[in-house]
XYZ file of C-alpha atoms in Angstrom:
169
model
C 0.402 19.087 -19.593
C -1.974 20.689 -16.423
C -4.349 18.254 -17.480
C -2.021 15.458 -16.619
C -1.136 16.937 -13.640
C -4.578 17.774 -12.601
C -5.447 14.798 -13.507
C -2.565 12.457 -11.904
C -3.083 14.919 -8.691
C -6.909 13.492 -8.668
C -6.301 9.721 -8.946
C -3.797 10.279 -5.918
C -6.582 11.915 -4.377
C -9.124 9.165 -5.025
C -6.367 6.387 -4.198
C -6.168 7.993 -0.688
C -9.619 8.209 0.102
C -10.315 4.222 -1.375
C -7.321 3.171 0.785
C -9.006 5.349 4.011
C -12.640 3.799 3.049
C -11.264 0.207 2.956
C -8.886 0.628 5.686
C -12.093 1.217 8.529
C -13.641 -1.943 7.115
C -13.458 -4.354 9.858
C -11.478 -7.883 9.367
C -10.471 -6.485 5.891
C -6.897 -5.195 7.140
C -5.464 -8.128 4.695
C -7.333 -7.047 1.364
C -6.480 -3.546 2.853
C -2.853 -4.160 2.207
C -3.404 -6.000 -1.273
C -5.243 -2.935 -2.415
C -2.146 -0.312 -1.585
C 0.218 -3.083 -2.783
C -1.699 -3.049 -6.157
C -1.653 0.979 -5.958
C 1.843 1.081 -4.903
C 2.780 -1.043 -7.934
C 1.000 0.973 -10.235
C 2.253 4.758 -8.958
C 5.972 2.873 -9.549
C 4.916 2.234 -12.808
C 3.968 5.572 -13.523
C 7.468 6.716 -11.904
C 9.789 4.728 -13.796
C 7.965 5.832 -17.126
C 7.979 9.188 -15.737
C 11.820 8.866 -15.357
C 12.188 7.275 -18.781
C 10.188 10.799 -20.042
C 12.927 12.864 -18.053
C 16.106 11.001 -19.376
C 14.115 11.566 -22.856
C 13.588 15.555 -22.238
C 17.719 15.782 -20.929
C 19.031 14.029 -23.856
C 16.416 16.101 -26.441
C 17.833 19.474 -24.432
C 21.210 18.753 -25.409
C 22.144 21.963 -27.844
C 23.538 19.719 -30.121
C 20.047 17.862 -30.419
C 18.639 20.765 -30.718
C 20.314 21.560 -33.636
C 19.775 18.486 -35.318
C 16.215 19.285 -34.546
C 16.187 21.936 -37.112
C 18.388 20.864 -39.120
C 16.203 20.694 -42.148
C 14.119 23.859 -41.196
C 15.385 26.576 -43.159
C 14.693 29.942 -41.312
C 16.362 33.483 -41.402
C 16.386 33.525 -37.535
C 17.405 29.776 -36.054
C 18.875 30.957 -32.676
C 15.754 31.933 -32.084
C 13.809 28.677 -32.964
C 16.394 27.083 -30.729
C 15.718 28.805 -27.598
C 12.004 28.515 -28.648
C 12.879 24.965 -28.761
C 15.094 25.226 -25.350
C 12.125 26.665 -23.831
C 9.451 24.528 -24.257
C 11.308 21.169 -23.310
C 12.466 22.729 -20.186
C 9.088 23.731 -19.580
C 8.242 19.883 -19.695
C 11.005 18.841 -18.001
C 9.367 21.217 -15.224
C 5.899 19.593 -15.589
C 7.214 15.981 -15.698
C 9.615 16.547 -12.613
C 6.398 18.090 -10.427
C 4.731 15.049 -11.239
C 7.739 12.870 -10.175
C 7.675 15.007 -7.008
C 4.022 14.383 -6.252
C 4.292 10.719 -7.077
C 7.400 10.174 -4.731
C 4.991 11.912 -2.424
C 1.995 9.375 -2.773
C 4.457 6.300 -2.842
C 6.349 7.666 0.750
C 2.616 7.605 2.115
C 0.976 4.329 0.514
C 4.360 2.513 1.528
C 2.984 4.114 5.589
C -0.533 2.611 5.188
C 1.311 -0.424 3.872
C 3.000 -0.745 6.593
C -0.492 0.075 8.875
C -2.456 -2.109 7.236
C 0.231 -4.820 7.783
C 0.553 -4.284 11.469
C -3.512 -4.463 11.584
C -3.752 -7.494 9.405
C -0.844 -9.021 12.253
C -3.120 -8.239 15.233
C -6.197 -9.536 13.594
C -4.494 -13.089 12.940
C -3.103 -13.029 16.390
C -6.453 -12.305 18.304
C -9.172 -13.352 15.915
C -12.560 -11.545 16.903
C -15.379 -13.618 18.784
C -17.898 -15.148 16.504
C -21.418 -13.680 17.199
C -23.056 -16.888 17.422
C -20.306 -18.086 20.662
C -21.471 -14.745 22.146
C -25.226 -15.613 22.250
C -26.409 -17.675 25.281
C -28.016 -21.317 24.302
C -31.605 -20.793 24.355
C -32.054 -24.772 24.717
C -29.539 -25.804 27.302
C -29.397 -29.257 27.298
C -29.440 -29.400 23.564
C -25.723 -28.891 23.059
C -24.179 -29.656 26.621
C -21.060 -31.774 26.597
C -21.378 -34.638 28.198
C -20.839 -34.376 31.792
C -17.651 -37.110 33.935
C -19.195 -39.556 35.830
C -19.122 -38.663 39.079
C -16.928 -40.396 41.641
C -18.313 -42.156 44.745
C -16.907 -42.097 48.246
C -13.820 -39.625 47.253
C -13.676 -39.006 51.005
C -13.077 -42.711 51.434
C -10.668 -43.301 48.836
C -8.113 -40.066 50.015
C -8.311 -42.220 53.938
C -7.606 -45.504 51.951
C -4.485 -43.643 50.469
C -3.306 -41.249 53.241
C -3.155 -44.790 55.557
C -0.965 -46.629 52.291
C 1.451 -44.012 52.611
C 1.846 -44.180 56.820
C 1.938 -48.040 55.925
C 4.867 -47.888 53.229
């Protein structure tokens, strides 16, 4: 039982510090937020089997299960075995609710990064970063120039031709 919880208390740990590690990769704010999805699914996984374990250990601490429980044990001192019995399932009720605790714990904060990494993976696809090789100046300039208007003659000329049109019409 600690070793689950040791152990359950360790993968949360290791989750958290994948999600962090991934997170400060740059342009990754997309796979980011796959990654926690894919955690987020499994730690509800784990819940809702945790839960079925819980409804399990209420039904198994009714007195009348418990009974039944011994049923075919023959023993001079029963009411003892019971509260033996008692006992240890509340004692893993106790264990299986801490880990439901900690696991609604993780799931409040992955569903926070979730909603980080979202925002991030937003801004990135609204202002995509510069490719490195626009940022470099062309070391042969007329190799990639567009090609340049033809330039117009007597502009000078032509705005007099027009400006005189307009007095005329």
């Amino acid at each position: 039982m600690r070793t689950g919880v040791r152990s359950l208390t360790l993968l949360i740990v290791l989750a958290a510090c994948a999600a962090c590690v991934s997170a400060q990769s740059p342009g990754g704010a997309a796979q980011t937020a796959e990654s926690l999805r894919a955690q987020l699914a499994d730690v509800q996984r784990k819940e809702e089997d945790l839960q079925a374990r819980l409804r399990q250990l209420d039904e198994d601490l009714r007195p009348e299960n418990i009974e039944r429980y011994f049923a075919l044990n023959g023993s001079t001192r029963p009411e003892e075995q019971r509260e033996q019995r008692r006992r240890q399932l509340e004692r893993q009720k106790a264990g299986v609710q801490s880990q439901l605790d900690q696991l609604a714990a993780s799931r409040t904060r992955l569903e926070t990064l979730i909603a980080t990494a979202d925002a991030a993976a937003y801004r990135e696809s609204a202002n995509p970063p510069e490719e490195p090789s626009n940022l470099r100046p062309n070391i042969n300039p007329t190799a990639s120039k567009p090609a340049a208007k033809p330039a117009r003659k007597n502009t000078r000329a032509r705005r007099s031709r027009r400006a005189r049109v307009r007095r005329r019409g």
